[in-house]
Short mmCIF file of C-alpha atoms in Angstrom, two decimals:
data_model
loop_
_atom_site.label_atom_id
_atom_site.label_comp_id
_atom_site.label_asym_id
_atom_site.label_seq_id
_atom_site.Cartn_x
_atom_site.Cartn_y
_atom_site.Cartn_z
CA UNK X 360 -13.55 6.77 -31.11
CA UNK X 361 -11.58 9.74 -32.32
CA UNK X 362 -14.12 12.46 -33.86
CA UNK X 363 -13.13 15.42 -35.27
CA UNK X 364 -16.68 17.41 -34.61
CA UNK X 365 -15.27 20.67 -35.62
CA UNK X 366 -11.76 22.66 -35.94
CA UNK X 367 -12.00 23.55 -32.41
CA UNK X 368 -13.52 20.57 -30.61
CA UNK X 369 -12.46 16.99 -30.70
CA UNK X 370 -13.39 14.14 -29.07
CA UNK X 371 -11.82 11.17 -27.73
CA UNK X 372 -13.01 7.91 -26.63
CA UNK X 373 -11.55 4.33 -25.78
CA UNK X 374 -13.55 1.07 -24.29
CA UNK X 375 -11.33 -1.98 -23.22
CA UNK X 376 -12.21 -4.99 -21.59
CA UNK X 377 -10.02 -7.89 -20.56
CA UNK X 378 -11.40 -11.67 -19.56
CA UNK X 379 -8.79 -14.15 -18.43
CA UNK X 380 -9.08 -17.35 -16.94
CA UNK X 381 -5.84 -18.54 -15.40
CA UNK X 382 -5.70 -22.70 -14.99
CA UNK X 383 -6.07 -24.57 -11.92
CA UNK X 384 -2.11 -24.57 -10.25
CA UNK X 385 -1.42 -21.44 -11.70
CA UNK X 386 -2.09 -19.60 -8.42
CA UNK X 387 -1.93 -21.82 -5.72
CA UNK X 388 -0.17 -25.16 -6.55
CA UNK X 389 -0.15 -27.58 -4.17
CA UNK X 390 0.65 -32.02 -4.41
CA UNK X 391 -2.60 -32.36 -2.69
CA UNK X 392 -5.68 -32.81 -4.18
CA UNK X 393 -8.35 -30.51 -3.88
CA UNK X 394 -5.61 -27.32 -2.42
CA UNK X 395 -4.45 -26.02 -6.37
CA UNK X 396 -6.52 -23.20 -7.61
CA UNK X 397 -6.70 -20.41 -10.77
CA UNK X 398 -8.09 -17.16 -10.87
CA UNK X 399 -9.84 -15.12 -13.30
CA UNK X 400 -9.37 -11.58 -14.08
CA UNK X 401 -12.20 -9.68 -15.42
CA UNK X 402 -10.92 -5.87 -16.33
CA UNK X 403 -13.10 -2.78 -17.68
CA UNK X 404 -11.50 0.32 -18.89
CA UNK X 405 -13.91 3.86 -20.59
CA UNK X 406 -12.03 7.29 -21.11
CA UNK X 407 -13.44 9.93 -22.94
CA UNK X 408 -11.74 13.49 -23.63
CA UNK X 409 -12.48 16.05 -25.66
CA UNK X 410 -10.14 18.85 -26.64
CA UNK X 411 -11.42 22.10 -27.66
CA UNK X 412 -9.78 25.49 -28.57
CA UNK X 413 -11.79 28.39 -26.56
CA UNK X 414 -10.06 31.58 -28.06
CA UNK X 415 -6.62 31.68 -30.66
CA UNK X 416 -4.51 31.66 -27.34
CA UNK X 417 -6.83 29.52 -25.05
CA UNK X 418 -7.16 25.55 -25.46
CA UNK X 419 -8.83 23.23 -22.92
CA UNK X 420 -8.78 19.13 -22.66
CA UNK X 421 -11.47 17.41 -20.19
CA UNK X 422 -11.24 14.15 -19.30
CA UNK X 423 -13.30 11.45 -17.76
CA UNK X 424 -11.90 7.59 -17.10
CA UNK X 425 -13.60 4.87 -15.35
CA UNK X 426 -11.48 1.32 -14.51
CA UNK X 427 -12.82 -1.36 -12.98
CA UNK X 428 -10.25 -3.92 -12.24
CA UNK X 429 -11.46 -7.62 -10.58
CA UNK X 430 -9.06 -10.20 -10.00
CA UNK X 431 -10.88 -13.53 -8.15
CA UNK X 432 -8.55 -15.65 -6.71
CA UNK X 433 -11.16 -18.57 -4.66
CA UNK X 434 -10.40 -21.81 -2.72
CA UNK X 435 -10.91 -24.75 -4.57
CA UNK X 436 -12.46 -27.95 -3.79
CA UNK X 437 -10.93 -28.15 0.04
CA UNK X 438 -12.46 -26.37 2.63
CA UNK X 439 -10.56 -23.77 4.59
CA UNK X 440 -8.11 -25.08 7.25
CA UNK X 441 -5.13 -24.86 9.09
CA UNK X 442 -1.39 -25.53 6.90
CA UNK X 443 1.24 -26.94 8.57
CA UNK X 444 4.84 -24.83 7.50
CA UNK X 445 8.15 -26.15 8.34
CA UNK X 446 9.65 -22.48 9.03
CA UNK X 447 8.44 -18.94 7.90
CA UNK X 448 10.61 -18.86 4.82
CA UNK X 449 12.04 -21.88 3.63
CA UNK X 450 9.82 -25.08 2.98
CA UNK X 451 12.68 -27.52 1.97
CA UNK X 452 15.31 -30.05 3.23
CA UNK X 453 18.53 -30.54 1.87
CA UNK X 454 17.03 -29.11 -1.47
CA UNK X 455 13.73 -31.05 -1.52
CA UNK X 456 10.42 -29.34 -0.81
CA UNK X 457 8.45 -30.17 1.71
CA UNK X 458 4.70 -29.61 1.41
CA UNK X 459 2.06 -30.50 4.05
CA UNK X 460 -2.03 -30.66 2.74
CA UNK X 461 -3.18 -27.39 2.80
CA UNK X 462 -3.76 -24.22 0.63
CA UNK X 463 0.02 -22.39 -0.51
CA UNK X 464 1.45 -24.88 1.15
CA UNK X 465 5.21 -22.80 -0.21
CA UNK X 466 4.11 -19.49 0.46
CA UNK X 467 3.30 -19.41 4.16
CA UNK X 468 3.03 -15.32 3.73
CA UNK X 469 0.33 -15.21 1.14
CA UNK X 470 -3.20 -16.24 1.39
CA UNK X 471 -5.94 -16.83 -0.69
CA UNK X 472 -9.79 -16.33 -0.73
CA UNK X 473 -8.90 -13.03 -2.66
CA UNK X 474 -10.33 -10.76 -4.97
CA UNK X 475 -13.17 -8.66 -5.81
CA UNK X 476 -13.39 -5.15 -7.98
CA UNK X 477 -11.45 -1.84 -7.67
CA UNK X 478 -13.13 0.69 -8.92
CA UNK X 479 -11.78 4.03 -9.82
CA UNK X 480 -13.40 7.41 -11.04
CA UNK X 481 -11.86 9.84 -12.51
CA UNK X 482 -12.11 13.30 -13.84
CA UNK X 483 -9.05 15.77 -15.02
CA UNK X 484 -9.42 19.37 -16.38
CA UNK X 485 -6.36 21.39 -18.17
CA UNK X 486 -6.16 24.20 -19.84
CA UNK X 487 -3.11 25.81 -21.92
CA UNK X 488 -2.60 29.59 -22.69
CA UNK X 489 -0.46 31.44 -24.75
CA UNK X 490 0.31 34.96 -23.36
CA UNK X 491 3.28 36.86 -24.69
CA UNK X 492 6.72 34.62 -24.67
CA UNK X 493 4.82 33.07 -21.24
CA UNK X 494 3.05 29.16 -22.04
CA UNK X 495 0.76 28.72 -18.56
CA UNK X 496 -0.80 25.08 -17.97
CA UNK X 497 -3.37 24.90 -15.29
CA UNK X 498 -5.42 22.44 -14.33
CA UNK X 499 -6.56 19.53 -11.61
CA UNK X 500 -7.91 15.96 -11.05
CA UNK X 501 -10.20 14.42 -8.83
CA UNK X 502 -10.33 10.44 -7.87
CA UNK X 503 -12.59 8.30 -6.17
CA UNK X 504 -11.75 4.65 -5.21
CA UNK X 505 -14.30 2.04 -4.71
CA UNK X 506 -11.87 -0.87 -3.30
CA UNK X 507 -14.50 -3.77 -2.84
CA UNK X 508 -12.00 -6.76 -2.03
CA UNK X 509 -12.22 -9.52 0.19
CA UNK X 510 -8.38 -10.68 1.54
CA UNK X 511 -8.52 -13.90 3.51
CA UNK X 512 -5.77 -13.29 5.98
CA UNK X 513 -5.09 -16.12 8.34
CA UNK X 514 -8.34 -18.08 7.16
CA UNK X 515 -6.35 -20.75 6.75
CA UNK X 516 -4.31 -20.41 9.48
CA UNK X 517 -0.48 -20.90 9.96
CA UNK X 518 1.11 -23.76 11.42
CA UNK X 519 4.63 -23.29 11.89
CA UNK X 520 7.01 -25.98 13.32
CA UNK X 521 9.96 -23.77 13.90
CA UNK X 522 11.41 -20.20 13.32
CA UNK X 523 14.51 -21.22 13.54
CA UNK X 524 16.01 -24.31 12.01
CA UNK X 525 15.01 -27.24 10.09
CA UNK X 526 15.92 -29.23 12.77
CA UNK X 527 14.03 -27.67 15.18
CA UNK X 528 10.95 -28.47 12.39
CA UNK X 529 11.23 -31.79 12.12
CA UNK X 530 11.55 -32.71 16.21
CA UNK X 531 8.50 -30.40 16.59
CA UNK X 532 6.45 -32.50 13.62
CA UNK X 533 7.32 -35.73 15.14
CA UNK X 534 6.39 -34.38 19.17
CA UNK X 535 3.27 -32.32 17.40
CA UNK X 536 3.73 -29.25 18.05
CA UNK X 537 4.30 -25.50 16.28
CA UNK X 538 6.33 -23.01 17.15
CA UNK X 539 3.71 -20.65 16.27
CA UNK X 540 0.41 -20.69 15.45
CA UNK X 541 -1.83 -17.79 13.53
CA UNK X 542 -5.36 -17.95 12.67
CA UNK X 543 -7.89 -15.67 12.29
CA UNK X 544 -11.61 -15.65 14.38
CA UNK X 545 -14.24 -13.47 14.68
CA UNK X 546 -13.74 -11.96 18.66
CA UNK X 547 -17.28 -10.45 18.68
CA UNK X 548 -16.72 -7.08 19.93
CA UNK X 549 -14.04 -8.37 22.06
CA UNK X 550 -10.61 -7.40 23.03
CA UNK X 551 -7.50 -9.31 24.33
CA UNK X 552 -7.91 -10.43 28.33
CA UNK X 553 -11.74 -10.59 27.46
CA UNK X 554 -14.82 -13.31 27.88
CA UNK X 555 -15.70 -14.44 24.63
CA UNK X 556 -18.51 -17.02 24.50
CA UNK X 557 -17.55 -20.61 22.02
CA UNK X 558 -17.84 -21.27 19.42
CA UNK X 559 -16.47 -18.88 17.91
CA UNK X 560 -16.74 -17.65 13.99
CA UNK X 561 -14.88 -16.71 10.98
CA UNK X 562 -14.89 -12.94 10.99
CA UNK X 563 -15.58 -10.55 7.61
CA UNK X 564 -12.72 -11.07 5.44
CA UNK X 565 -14.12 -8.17 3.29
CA UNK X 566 -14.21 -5.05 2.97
CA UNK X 567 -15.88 -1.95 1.33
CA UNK X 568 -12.69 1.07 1.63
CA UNK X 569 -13.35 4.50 0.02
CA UNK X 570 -10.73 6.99 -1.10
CA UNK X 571 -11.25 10.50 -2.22
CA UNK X 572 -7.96 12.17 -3.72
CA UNK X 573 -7.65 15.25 -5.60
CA UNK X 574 -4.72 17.48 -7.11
CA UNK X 575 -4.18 21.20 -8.46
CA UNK X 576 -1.55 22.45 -10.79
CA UNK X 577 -0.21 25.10 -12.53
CA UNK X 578 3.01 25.66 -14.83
CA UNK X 579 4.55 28.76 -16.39
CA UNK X 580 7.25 28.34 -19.29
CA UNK X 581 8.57 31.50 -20.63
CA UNK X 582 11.96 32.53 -22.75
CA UNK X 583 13.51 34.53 -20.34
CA UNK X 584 16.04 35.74 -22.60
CA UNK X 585 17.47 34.28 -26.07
CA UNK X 586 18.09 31.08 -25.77
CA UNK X 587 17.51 30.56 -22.61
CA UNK X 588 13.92 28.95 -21.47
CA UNK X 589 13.14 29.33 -17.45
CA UNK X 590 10.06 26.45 -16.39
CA UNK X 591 7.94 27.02 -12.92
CA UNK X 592 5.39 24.88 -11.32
CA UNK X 593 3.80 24.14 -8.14
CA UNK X 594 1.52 20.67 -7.06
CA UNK X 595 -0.92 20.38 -4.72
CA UNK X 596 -1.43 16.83 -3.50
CA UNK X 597 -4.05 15.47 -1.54
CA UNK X 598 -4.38 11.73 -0.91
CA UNK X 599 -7.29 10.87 1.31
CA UNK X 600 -7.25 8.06 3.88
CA UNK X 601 -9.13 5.45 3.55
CA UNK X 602 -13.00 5.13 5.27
CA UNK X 603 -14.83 1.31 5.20
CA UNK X 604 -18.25 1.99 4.16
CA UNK X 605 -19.02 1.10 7.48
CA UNK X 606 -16.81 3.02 9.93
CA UNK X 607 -17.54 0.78 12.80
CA UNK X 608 -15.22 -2.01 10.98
CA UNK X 609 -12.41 0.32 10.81
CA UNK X 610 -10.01 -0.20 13.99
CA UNK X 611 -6.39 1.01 15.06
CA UNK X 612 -3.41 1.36 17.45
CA UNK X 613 -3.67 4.55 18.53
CA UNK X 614 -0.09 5.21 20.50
CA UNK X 615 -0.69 6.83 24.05
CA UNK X 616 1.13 10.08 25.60
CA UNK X 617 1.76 12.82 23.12
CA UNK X 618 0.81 10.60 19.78
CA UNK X 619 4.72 9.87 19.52
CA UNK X 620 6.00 6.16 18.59
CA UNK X 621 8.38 5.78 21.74
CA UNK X 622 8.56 2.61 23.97
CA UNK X 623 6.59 4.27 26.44
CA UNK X 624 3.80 5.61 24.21
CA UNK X 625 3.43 1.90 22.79
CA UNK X 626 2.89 0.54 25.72
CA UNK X 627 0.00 2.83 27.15
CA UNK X 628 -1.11 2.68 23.09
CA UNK X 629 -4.50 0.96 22.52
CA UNK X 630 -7.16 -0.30 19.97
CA UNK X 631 -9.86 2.24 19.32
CA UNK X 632 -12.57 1.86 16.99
CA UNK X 633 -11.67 4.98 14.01
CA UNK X 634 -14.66 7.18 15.01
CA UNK X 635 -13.80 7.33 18.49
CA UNK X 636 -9.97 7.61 18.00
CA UNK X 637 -8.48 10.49 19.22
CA UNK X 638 -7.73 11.51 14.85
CA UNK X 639 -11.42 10.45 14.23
CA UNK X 640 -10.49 7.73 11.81
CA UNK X 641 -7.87 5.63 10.82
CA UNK X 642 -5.13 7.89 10.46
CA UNK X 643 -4.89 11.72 10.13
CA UNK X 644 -4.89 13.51 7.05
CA UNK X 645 -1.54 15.17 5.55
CA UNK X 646 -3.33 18.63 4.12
CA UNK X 647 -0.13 20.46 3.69
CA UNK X 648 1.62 18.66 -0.01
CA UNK X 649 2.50 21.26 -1.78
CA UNK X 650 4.87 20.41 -4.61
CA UNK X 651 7.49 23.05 -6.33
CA UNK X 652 9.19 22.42 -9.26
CA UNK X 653 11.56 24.48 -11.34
CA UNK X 654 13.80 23.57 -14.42
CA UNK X 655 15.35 25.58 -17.46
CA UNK X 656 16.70 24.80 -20.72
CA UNK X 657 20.45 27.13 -22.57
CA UNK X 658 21.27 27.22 -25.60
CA UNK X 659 24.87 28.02 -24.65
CA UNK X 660 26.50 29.05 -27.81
CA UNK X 661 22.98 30.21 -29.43
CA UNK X 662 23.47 27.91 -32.67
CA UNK X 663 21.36 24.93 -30.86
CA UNK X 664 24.43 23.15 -30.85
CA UNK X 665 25.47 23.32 -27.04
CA UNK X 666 22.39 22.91 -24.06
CA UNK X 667 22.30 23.03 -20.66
CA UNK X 668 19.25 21.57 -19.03
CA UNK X 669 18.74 21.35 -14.87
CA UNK X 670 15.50 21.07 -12.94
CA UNK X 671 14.25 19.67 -9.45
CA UNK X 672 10.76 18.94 -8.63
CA UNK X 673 9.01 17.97 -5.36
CA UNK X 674 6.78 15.05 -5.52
CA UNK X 675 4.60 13.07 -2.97
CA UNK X 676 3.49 9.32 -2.41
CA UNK X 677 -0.37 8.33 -1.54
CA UNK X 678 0.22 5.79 1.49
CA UNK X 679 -2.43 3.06 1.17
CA UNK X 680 -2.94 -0.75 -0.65
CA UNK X 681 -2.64 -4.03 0.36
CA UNK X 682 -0.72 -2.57 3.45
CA UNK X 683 -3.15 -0.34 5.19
CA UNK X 684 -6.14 -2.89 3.80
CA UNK X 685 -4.14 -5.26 6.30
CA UNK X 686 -5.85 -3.09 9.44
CA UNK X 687 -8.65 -5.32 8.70
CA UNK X 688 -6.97 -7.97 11.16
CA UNK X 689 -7.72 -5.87 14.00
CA UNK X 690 -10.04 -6.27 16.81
CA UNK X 691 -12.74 -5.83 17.65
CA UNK X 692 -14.26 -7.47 14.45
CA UNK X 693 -11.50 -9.83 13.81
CA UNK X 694 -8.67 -11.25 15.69
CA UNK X 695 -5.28 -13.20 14.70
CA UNK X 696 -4.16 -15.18 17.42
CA UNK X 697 -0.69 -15.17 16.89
CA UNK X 698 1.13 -17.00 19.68
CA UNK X 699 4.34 -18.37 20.52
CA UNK X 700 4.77 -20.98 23.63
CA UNK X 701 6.38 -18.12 25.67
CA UNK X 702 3.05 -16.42 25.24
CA UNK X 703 1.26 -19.37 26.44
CA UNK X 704 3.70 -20.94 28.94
CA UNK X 705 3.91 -24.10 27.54
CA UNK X 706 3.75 -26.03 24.31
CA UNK X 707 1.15 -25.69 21.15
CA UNK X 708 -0.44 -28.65 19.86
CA UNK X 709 -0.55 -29.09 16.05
CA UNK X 710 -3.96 -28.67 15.26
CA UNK X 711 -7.20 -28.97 12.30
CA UNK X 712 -8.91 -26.40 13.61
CA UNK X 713 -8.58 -22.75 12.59
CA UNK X 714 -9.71 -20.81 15.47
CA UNK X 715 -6.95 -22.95 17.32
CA UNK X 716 -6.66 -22.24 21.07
CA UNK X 717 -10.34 -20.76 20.74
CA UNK X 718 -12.05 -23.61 19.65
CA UNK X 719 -14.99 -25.71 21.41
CA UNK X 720 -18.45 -25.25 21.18
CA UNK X 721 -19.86 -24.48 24.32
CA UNK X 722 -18.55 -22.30 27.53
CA UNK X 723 -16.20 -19.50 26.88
CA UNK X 724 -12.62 -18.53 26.73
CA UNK X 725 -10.14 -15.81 27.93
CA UNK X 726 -9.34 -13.83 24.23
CA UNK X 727 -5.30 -14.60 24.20
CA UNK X 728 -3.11 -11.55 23.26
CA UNK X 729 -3.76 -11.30 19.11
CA UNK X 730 -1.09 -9.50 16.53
CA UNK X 731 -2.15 -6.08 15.39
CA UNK X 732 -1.53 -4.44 11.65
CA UNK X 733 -1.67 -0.70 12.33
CA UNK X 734 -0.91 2.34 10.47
CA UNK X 735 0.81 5.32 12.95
CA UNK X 736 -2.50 7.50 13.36
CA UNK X 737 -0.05 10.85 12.54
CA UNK X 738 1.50 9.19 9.31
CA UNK X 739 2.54 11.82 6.46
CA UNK X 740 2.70 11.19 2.93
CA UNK X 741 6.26 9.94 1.70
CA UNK X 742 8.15 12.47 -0.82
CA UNK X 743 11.15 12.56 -3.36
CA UNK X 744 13.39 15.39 -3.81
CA UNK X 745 13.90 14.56 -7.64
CA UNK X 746 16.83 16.75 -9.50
CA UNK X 747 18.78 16.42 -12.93
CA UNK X 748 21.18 18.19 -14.81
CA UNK X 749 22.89 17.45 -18.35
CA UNK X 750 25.20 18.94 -20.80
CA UNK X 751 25.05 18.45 -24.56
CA UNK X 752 27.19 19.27 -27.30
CA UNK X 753 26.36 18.54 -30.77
CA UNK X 754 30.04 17.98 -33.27
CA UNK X 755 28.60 17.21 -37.06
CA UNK X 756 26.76 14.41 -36.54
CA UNK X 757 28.41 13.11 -33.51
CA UNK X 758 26.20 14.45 -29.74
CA UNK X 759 27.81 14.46 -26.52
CA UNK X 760 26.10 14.14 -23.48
CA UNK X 761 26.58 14.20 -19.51
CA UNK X 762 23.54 13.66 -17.59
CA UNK X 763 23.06 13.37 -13.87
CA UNK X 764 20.52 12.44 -11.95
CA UNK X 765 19.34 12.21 -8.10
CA UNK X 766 16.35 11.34 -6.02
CA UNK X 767 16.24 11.80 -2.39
CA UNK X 768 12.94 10.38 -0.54
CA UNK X 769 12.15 11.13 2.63
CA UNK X 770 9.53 10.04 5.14
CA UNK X 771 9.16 6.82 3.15
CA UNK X 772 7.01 4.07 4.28
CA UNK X 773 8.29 1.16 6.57
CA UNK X 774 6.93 -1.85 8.22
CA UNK X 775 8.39 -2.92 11.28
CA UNK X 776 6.87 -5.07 14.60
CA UNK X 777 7.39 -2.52 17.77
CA UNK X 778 6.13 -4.80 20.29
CA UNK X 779 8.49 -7.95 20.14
CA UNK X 780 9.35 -10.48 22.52
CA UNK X 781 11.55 -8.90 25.11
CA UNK X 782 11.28 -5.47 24.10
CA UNK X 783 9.85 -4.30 27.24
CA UNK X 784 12.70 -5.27 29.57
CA UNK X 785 15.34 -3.81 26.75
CA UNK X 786 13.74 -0.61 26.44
CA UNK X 787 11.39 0.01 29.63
CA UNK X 788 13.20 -2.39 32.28
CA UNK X 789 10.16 -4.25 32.78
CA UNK X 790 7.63 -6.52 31.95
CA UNK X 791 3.95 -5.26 30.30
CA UNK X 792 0.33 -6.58 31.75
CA UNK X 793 -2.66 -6.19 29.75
CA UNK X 794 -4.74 -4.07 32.24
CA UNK X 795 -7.61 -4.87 33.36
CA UNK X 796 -7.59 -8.34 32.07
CA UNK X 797 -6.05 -11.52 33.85
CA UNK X 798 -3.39 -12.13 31.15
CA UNK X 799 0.08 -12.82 32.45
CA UNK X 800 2.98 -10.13 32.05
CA UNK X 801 4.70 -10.81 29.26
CA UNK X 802 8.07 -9.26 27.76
CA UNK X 803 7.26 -6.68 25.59
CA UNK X 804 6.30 -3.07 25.30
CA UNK X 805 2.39 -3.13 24.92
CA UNK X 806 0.85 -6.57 27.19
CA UNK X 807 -2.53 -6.62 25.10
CA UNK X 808 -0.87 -7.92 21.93
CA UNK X 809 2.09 -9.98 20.29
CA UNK X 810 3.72 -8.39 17.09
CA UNK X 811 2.58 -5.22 16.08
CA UNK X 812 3.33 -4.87 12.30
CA UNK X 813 3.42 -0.72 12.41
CA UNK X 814 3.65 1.00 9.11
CA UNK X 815 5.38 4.39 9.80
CA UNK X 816 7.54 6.89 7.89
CA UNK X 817 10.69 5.34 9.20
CA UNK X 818 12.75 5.42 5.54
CA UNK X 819 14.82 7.35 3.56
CA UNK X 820 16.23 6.54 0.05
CA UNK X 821 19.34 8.62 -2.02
CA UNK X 822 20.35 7.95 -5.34
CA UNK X 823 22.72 9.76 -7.97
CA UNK X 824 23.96 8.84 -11.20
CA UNK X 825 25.86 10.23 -14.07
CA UNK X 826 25.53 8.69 -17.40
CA UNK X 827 28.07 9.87 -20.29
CA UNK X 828 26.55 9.03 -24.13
CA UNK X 829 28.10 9.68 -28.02
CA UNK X 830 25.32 9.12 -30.03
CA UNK X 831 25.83 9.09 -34.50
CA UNK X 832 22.93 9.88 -36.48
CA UNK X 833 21.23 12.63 -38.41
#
């Protein structure tokens, strides 16, 4: 729709929609039958603006969007179990790939049920005035995510013969048993060291996050003298973190001492539900983005022949996706076992049953340590210093250019496991208990849990580039 209702008001309006139906093997491929599946994407997109001229010097544009994008990515005709992986990464010998029945039976670091919609409101306002030789742009935007999805992480757990060599894989296959194992159950309100009554479940492989995000902006381009055009701006940024519809399914590592990520702080750190965290939910909010920006334009020789053009800007990173959707795998409404035969003290059978060393049907069972995906609770949003500068020089019809170019981001966003295997004797001297519980010591920093995959600001980035260009043409 694009409706001119008047010379000062027009209206704008666009509604897309996208079906696709990808083939069975497309997605997961497997030799087996019954483990190849498709997926189908079903995609809605409505924006309507309207632009409208207020007074000879005063024009506003309003804007509201809706996208809904669903991606389904189902099981097919198997039901969920374990797969059997020679190593984490590579599934072949001497160039041949080796697949064992199962679901992604190459791909031992995806998984599959997944899908469901992503919804996303929003609403912009900008206006533009003319005052003088100044051109001011103000204006803001709000969003709200509905992320609906349902991620089947460890459902089908992981089998893995060796993290090492092929070697090692095939001795394993032929003695039965893993190197590791992973697999997801449902620990009931339990935590690591603790009863938990057989048999136990699958736990909720979906969830309902919520994301409010908002920004503010204004810009002021004036001529500060002849031929010379001066640009200043300043961003606010606000990027929410996300809340489950139901708080109670959100859970943590919440890092002991002063809130700091050292050794000793990860190994008095714990597993709070987000409401009674110390931050109050998953992660604290960064209030404080504020984004400068500055740039001008010279006509050098005043005959639009010769410019010089330099600007830097400040801009900031919202910190969540499949990532932080990964805290999901944390107890006490869903545990990965994720053991190793040091954390066991002895070999791991090669098993059909998901819920692995937790399975039976009647008694009960200690909870084993489980792997954690946490998000540091004082995490700030990642930022680029962006900056540019470039020289042109027009001869007849001939132009001349330098350009240069930099980024430099800072507090980036890392992923890294702070509670390996013999981390606590390299950086503590000792062995870690789980307290409270009758799990062995083990050797690492925190004795609740095995890897903790801890997504932190632990990156930095720096990048600079000069490009020269003669360009022919009218």
């Amino acid at each position: 729709i694009d409706w001119n209702v008047s010379d000062r008001l027009q209206i704008y309006g666009v509604y897309a929609l996208e079906k696709r139906t990808f083939l069975e093997g497309s997605n997961a491929n497997s030799p087996y039958a019954g483990f190849s599946t498709g997926a189908e994407t079903d995609n809605t997109n409505m924006q309507i603006a309207g632009t409208y001229q207020l007074t000879d010097n005063l024009i506003g544009v309003t804007r509201f969007t809706y996208n809904k994008l669903d991606q389904s990515q189902p099981l097919g005709e198997q039901p969920e179990g374990p797969t059997l992986y020679l190593r984490t990464s590579a599934q072949s010998i001497g160039g041949v790939r080796i697949a064992f029945p199962g679901y992604l039976p190459f791909n031992p670091g995806s998984a599959i049920p997944f899908g469901g919609p992503q919804t996303v409101y929003n609403a912009a306002q900008e206006f533009s005035y003319n005052i003088g030789n100044h051109l001011l742009r103000f204006g803001g935007q709000f969003y709200r995510i509905h992320d609906d999805r349902v991620f089947g992480a460890f459902q089908n757990a992981v089998q893995t013969l060796s993290l090492t060599s092929n070697a090692d894989a095939v001795e394993n296959f032929f003695n039965g048993r893993v190197a590791q194992f992973q697999g997801a159950s449902n620990p009931n309100g339990r935590f690591p060291g603790q009863t938990i009554t057989l048999p136990v479940s699958s736990p909720n492989f979906g969830r309902n996050n919520r994301y409010t995000e908002y920004n503010f902006y204004g810009q002021d381009s004036f001529r500060w003298f002849p031929g010379f055009t001066v640009n200043l701006g300043l961003r606010y940024e606000y990027f929410g973190p996300q809340r489950n519809a139901d708080p109670n399914l959100d859970s943590n590592f919440y890092l002991g001492g002063d809130g700091s990520a050292t050794p000793a702080n990860i190994r008095s750190g714990r597993v709070q539900l987000a409401p009674n965290s110390p931050v109050g939910e998953l992660w604290e909010a960064d209030k404080n983005n504020f984004a400068p920006s500055v740039g001008f334009a010279y006509d050098i020789t005043g005959d639009g022949k010769t410019s010089l053009r330099a600007g830097y800007a400040l801009r900031y990173e919202r910190n969540f996706g499949n990532v932080t959707f990964n805290v999901i795998q944390n107890p006490p409404n869903y545990a990965v076992v994720s053991i190793q035969p040091q954390d066991v003290g002895g070999p791991i059978a090669i098993t059909r049953n998901n819920a692995g060393p937790l399975a039976g049907n009647t008694g009960s069972v200690i909870l084993p340590r489980v792997s954690l995906r946490a998000v540091n609770p004082n995490i700030v949003n990642a930022y680029a210093h962006q900056y540019s500068a470039s020289l042109e020089r027009r001869f007849g019809q001939v132009t001349a250019s330098a350009v240069f170019s930099g980024t430099s981001g800072r507090d980036l966003y890392t992923i890294t496991d702070v509670n390996r295997l013999f981390s606590g004797t390299t950086y503590l001297g000792s062995t870690a208990t789980c307290p409270g519980t009758p799990l062995a010591p083990v050797d690492r920093l925190n004795g609740c849990y095995t890897g903790i995959n801890f997504r932190t600001n632990g990156g930095r980035s720096d990048y600079q580039g000069i490009t020269f260009s003669l360009e022919s043409g009218n």
